[in-house]
GROMACS .gro file of C-alpha atoms in nm:
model
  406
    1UNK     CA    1   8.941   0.238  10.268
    2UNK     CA    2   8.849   0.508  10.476
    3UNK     CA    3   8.951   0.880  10.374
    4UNK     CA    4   9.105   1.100  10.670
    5UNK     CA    5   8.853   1.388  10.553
    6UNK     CA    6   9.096   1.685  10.687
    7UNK     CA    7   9.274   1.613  10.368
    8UNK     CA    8   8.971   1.609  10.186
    9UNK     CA    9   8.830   1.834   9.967
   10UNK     CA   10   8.500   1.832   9.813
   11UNK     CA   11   8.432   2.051   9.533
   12UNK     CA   12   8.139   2.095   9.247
   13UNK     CA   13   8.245   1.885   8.911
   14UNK     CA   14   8.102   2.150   8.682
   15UNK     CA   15   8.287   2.447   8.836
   16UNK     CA   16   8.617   2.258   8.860
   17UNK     CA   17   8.546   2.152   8.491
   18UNK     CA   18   8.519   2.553   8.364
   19UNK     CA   19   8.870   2.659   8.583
   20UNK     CA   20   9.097   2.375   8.455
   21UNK     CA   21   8.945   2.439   8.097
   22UNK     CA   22   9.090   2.844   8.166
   23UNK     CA   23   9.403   2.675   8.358
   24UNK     CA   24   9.574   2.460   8.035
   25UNK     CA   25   9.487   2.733   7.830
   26UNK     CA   26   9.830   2.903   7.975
   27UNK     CA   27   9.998   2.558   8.003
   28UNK     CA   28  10.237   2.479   7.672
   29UNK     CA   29  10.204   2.187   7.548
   30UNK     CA   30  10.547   2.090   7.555
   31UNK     CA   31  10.791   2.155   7.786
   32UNK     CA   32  11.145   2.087   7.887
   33UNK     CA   33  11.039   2.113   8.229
   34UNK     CA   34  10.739   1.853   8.349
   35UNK     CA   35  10.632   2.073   8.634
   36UNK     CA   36  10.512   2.315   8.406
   37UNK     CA   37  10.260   2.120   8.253
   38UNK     CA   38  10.148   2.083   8.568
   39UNK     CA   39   9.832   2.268   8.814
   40UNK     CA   40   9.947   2.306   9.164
   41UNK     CA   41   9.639   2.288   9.380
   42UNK     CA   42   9.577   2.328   9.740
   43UNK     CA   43   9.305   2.376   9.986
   44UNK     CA   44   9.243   2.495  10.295
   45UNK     CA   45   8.955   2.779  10.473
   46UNK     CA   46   8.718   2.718  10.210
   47UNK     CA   47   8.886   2.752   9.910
   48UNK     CA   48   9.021   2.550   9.657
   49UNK     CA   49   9.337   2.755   9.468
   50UNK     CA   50   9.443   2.639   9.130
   51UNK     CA   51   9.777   2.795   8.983
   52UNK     CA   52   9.968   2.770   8.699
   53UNK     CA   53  10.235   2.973   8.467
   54UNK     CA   54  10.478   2.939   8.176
   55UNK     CA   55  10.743   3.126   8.359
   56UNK     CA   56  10.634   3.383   8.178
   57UNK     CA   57  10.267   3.444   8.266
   58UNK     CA   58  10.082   3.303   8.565
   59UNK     CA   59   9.722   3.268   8.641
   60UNK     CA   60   9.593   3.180   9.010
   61UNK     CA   61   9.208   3.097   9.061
   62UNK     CA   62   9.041   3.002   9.367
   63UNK     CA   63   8.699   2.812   9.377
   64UNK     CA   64   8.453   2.751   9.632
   65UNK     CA   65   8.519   2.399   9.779
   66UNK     CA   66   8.479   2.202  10.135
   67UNK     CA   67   8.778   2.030  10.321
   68UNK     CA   68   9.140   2.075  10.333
   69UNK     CA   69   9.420   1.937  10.060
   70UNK     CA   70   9.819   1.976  10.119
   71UNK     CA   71  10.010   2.129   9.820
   72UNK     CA   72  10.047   1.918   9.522
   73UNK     CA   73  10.138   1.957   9.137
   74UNK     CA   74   9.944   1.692   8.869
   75UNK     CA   75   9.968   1.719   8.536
   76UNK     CA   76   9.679   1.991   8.417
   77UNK     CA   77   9.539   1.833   8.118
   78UNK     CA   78   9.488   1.467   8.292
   79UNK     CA   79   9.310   1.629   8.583
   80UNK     CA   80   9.106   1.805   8.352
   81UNK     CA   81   9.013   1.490   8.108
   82UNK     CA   82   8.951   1.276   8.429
   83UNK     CA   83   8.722   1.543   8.633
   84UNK     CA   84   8.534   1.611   8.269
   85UNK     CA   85   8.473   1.245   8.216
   86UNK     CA   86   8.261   1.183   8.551
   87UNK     CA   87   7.859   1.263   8.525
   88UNK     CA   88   7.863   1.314   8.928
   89UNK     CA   89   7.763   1.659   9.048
   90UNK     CA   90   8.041   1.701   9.269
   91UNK     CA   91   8.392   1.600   9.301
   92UNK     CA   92   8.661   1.446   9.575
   93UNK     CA   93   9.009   1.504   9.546
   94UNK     CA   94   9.229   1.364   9.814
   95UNK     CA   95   9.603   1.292   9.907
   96UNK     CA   96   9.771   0.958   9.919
   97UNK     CA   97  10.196   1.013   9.947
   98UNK     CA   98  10.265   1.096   9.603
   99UNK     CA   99   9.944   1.070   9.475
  100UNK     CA  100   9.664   1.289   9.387
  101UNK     CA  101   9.311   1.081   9.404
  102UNK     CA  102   9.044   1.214   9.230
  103UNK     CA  103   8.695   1.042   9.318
  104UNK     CA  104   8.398   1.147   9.071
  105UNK     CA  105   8.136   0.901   9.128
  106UNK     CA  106   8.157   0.548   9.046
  107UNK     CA  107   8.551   0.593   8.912
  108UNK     CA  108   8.848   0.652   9.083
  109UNK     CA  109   9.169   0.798   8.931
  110UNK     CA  110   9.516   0.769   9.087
  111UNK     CA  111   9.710   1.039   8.936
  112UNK     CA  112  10.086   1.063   9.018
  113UNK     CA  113  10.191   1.378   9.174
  114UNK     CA  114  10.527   1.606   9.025
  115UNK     CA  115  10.774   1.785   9.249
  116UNK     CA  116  10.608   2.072   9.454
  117UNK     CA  117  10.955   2.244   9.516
  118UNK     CA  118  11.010   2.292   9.158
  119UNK     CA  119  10.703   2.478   9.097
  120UNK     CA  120  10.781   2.827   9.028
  121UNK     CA  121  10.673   3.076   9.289
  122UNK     CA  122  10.361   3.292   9.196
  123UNK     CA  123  10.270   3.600   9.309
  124UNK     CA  124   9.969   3.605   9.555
  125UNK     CA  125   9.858   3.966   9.541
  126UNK     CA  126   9.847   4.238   9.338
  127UNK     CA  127  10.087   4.581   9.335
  128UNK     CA  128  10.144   4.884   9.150
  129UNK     CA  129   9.941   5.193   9.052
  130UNK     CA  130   9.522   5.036   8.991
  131UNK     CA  131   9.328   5.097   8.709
  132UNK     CA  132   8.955   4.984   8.736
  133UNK     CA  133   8.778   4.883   8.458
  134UNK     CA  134   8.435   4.695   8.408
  135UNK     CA  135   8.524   4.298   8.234
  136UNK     CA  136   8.311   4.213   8.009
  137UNK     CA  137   8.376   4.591   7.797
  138UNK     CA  138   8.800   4.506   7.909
  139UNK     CA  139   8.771   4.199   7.716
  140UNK     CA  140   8.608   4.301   7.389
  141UNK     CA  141   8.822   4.590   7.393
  142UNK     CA  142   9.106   4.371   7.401
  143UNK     CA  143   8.970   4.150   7.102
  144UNK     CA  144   9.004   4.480   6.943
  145UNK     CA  145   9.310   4.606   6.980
  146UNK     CA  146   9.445   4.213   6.906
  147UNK     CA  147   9.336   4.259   6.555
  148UNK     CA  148   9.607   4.535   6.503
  149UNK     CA  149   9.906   4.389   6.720
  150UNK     CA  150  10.215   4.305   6.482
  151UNK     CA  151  10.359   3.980   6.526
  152UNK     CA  152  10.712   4.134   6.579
  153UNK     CA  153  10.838   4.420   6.697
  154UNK     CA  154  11.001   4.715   6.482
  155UNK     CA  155  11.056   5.086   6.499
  156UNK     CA  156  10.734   5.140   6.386
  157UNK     CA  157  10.566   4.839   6.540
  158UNK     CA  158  10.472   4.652   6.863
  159UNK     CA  159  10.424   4.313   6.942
  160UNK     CA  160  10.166   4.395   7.238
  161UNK     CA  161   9.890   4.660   7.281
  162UNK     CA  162   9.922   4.974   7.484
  163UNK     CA  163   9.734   5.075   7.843
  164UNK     CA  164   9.760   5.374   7.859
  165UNK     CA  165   9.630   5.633   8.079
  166UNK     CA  166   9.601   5.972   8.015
  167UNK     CA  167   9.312   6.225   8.031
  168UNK     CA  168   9.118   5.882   8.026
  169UNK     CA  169   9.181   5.498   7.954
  170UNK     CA  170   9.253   5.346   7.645
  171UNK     CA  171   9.428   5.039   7.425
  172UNK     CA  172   9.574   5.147   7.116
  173UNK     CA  173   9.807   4.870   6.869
  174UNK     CA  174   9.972   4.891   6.607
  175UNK     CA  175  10.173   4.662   6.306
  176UNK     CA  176  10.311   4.963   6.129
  177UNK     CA  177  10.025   4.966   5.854
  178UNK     CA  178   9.739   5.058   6.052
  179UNK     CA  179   9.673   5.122   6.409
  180UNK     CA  180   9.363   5.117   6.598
  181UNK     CA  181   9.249   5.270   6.915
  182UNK     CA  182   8.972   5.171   7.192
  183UNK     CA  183   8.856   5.366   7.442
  184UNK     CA  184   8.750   5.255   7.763
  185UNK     CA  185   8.547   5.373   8.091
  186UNK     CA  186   8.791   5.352   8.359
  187UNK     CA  187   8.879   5.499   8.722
  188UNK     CA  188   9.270   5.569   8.765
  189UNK     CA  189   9.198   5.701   9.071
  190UNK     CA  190   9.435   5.975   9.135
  191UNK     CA  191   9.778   5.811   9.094
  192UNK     CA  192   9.837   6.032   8.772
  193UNK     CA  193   9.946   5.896   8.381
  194UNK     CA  194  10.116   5.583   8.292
  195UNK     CA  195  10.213   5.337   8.028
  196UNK     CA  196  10.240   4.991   7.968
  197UNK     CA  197  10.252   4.776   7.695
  198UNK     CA  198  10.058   4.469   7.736
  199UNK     CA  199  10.172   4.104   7.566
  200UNK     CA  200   9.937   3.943   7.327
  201UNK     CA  201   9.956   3.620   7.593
  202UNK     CA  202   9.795   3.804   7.786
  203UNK     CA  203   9.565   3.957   7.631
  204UNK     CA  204   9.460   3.631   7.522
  205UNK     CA  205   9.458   3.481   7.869
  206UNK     CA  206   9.206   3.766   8.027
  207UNK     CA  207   8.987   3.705   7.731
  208UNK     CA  208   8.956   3.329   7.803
  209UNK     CA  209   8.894   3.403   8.179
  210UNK     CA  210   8.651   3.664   8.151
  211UNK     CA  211   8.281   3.613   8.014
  212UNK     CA  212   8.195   3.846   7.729
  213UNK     CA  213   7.856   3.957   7.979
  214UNK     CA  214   8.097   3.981   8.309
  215UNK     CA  215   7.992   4.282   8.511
  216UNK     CA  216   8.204   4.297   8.739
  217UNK     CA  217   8.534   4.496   8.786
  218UNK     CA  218   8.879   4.419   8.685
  219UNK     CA  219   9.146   4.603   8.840
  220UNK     CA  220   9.476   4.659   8.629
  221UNK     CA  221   9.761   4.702   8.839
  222UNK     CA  222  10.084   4.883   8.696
  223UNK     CA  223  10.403   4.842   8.887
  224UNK     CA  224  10.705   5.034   8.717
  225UNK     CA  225  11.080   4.925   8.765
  226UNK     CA  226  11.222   5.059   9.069
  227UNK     CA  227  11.619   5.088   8.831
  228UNK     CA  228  11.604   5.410   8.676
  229UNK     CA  229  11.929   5.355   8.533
  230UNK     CA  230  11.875   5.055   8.316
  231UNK     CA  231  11.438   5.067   8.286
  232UNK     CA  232  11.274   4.713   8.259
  233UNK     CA  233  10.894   4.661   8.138
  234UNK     CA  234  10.692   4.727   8.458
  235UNK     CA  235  10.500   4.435   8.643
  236UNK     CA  236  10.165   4.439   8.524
  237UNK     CA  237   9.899   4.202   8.739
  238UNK     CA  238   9.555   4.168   8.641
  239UNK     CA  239   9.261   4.104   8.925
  240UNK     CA  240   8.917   3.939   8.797
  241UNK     CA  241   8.661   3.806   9.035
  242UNK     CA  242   8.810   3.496   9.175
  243UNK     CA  243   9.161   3.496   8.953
  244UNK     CA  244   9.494   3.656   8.961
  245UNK     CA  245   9.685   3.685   8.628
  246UNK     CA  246  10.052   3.819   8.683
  247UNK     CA  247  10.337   3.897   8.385
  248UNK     CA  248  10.631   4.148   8.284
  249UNK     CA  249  10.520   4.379   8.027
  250UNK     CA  250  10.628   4.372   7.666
  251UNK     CA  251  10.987   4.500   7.611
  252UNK     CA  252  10.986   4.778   7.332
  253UNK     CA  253  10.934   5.185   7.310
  254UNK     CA  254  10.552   5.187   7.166
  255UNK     CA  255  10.547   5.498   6.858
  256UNK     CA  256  10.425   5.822   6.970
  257UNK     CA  257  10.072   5.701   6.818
  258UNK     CA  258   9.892   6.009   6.825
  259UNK     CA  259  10.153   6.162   6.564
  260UNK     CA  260   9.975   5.896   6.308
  261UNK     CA  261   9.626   5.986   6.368
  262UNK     CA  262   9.472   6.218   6.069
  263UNK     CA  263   9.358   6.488   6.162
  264UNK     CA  264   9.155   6.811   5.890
  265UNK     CA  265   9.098   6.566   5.666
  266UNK     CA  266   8.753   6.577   5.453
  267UNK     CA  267   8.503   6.349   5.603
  268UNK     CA  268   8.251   6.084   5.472
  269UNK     CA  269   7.964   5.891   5.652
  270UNK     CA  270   7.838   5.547   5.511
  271UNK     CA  271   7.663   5.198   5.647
  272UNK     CA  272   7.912   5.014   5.834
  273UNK     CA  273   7.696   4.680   5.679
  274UNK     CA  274   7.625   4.819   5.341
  275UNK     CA  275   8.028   4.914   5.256
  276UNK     CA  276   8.108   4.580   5.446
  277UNK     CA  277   7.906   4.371   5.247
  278UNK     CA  278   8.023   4.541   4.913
  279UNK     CA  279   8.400   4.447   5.021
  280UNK     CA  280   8.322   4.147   5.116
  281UNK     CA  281   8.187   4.060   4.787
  282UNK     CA  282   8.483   4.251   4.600
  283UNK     CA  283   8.769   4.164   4.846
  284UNK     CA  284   8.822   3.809   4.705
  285UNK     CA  285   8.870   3.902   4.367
  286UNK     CA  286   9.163   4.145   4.543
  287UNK     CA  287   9.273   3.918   4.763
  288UNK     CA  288   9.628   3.897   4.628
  289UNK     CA  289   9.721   4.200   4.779
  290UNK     CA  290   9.659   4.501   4.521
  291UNK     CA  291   9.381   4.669   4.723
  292UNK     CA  292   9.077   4.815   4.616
  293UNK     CA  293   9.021   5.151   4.485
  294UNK     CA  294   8.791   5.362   4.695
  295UNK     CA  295   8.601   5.686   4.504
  296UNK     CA  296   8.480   5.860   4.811
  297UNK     CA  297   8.189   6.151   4.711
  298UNK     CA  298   7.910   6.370   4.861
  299UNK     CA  299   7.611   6.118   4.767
  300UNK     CA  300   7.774   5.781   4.663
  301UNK     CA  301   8.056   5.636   4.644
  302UNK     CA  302   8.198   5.333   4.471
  303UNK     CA  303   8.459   5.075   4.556
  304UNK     CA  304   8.680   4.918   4.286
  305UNK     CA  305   8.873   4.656   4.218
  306UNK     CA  306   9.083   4.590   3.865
  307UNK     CA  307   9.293   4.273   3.809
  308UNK     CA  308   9.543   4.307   3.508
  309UNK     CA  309   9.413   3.994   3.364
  310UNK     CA  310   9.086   3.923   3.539
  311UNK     CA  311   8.835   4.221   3.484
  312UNK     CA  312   8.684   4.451   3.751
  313UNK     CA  313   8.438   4.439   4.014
  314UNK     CA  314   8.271   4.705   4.119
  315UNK     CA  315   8.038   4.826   4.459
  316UNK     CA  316   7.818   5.134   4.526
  317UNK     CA  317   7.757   5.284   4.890
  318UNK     CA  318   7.513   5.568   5.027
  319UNK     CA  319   7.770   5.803   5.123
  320UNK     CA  320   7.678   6.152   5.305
  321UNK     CA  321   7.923   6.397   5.268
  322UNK     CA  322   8.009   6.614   5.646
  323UNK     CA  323   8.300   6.882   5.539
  324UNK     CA  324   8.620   6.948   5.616
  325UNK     CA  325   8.764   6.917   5.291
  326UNK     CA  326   8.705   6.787   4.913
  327UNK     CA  327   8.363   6.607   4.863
  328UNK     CA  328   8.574   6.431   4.591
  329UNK     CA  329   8.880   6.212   4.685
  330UNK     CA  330   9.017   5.877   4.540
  331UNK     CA  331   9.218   5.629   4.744
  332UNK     CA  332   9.292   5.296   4.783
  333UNK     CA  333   9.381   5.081   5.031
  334UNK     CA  334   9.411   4.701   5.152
  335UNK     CA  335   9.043   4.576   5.148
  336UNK     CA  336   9.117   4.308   5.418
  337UNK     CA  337   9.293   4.564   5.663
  338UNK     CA  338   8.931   4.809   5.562
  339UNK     CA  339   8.679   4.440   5.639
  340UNK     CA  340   8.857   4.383   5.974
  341UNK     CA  341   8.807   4.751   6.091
  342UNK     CA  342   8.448   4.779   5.989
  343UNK     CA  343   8.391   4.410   6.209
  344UNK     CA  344   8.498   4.640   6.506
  345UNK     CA  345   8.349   4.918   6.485
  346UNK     CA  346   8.048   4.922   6.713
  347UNK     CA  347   7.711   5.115   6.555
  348UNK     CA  348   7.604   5.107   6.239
  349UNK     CA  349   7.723   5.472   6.098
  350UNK     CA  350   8.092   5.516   6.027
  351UNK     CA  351   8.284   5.836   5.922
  352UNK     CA  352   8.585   5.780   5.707
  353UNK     CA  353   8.853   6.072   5.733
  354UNK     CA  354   9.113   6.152   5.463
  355UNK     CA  355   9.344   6.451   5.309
  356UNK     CA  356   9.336   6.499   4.984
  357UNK     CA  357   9.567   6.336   4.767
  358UNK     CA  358   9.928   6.538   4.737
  359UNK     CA  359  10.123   6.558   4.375
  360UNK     CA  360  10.413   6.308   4.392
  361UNK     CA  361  10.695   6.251   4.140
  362UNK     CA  362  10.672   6.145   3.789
  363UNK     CA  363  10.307   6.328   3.771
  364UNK     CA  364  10.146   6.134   3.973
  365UNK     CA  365   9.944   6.143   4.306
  366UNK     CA  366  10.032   6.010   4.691
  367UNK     CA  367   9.755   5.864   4.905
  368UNK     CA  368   9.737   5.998   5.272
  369UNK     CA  369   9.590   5.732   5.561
  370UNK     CA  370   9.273   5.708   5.622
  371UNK     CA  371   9.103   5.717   5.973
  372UNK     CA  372   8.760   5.532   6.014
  373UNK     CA  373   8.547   5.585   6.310
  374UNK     CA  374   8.198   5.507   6.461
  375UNK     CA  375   8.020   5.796   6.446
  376UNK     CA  376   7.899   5.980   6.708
  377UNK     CA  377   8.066   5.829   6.990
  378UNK     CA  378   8.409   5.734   6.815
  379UNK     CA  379   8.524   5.456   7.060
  380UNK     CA  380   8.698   5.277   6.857
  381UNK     CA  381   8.890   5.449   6.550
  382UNK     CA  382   9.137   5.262   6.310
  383UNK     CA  383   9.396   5.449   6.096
  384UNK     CA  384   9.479   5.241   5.794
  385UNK     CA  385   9.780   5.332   5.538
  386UNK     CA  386   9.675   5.317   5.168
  387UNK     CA  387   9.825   5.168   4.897
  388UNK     CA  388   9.947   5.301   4.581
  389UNK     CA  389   9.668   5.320   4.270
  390UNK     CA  390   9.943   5.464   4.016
  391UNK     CA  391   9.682   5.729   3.902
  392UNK     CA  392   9.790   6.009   3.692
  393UNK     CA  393   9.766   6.373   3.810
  394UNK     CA  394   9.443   6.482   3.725
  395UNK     CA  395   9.183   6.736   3.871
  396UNK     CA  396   8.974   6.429   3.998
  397UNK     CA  397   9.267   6.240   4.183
  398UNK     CA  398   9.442   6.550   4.341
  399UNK     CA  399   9.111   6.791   4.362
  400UNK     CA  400   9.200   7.131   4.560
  401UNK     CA  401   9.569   7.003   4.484
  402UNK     CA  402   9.563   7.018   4.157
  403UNK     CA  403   9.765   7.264   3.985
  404UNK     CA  404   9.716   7.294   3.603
  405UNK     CA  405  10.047   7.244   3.424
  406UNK     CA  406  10.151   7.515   3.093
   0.00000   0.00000   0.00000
């Protein structure tokens, strides 16, 4: 059989391979709807343009390819297993009434086609106020800021991270027990300060597009309800070299973060590997949730854990002591929330900052958060609420606090 080449497209296997691969990524698994477990793909001037969404995100890619193919829909995750199978270096796909044939080498697949007209539309370009950012530093920024995104939303957190812009560029996320913040080098051009809060999905979806090393520049685009009256989240679109990622922005009022951040407290530098390895030795003897007790001084300080019925373990850091407060101060907090801040933290040096303990009720003390930091550049800072030790009032746990009792 002879194929009418104008609608023909030829396009390399390998390439084709990598977009589907980022393509069914977005695509559920189930659906009550068939056409959206389905790629539309089309082809025309040199291009080959994959699409996709969940009706609530949508990703559109276009590839390098030669020939011309009318609109179709197949189902995402066949195309994909059927191009992936073939060793040939390039790939045919071509049209046949309702059916999409796919010609790899010495195999042909007939795929059935789904309804075009009940694809959802997509957007094609980008609007809104542009942000520029470099990729590959946008997407490990965004690993970040995942770690500390709440799985629902409350007063106090927020199921998505915040973009914000404002004397600079930034993500900051929170799940009400610690927060962390990642600055980034961006261009806002002059459009002025804005907000949006961006959904985990995707979050996730520009991290599986983009290649950790990408160099190039992704361009955030910010488009705010036009209803005053009655606000939605603002269209947010997201523009990568060769893709288009388009959703709403997460519904919610994000917490007027930099109220949390500590600030005066008394500050203490360590080894970001040397205090991670002690925790990580201590943390599973503490890992049903009591938390480790942290004895933070001028030359060394030691990390504790006690179970009721088990024993204790017990860690010592190099700790240099900078000012700003006691060079004596006893905490606590969650050693899994203190391990998963110290992965993120780029550098080697960290600063941990913390108040002094405050008398509480019953003659005992109350722990103040903690902010940890790499030191000098502080790009990425986590705050992290402690946890309760139940120590007496003492001159050791409150320090400067401490006021001796008749």
């Amino acid at each position: 059989m002879t194929t009418d080449l104008s609608t023909c497209v030829m396009i390399e296997r390998k390439a084709l391979v990598k977009a589907l691969e980022r393509i069914v990524k977005l695509i559920p698994q189930r659906s009550l709807k068939p056409v959206l477990q389905g790629v539309r793909i089309e082809a025309s001037q040199g291009r080959l343009w994959l699409a996709a969404t969940d009706l609530e995100t949508s990703l559109l890619m276009h590839l390098g390819a030669d020939g011309e193919l009318a609109r179709c829909v197949v189902p995402a995750r066949e195309l994909l297993n059927r191009v992936k199978a073939s060793r040939a270096p390039f790939c045919e796909l071509h049209g046949d009434k309702n059916v999409l044939v796919v010609n790899g080498g010495g195999v042909e697949h007939r795929l059935n086609t789904l309804p075009v007209a009940e694809f959802p539309l997509i957007p094609q370009r980008a609007e809104g106020q542009v942000i520029c950012v470099s990729a590959g530093p946008f997407r490990e920024a965004l690993g970040t800021a995942l770690a500390g995104v709440a799985e629902t939303s409350t007063r106090y957190a927020i199921h998505g991270v915040l973009l914000e812009v404002a004397d600079g560029v930034r993500l900051v996320a929170t799940d009400g027990r610690r927060m962390v913040g990642v600055e980034l080098r961006g261009d806002a051009g002059e459009a002025g300060s804005c907000q949006a809060i961006l959904p985990p999905k995707l979050c996730k979806l520009v991290r599986q597009v983009v290649d950790k090393n990408d160099e190039s520049t992704l361009n955030l685009y910010v488009k705010a309800a036009v209803d005053t009256q009655d606000p939605e989240p603002p269209e947010l679109y997201l523009a990568g070299a060769g893709w288009l990622a388009h959703c709403r922005g997460a519904e919610g009022n994000f917490p007027m973060w930099r109220d949390i951040v500590p600030r005066g407290g008394s500050r203490f530098m360590v080894s970001r590997s040397e205090l991670l390895g002690v925790l990580r030795e201590i943390a599973p003897a503490g890992s049903g949730g009591r938390g480790v007790r942290l004895r933070l001084a001028g030359e060394s300080s030691t990390v504790t854990y006690r179970g009721p019925e088990t024993g204790e373990s017990t860690g010592r850091v190099r700790t240099r002591f900078m000012g700003g407060g006691d060079s004596l101060i006893v905490t606590g907090f969650n050693a899994a929330f203190v391990i998963e801040a110290l992965a993120t933290l780029p550098g080697d040096q960290v600063v941990i900052e913390v108040q002094q303990n405050k008398p509480s009720t019953h003659d005992s003390v109350s722990h103040l958060p903690a902010l940890l930091y790499d030191w000098p550049s502080r790009k990425v800072s986590w705050v992290i609420m402690p946890i309760s030790l139940g120590l007496p009032a003492s001159p050791e746990s409150l320090g400067s606090n401490y006021k001796a009792t008749a």
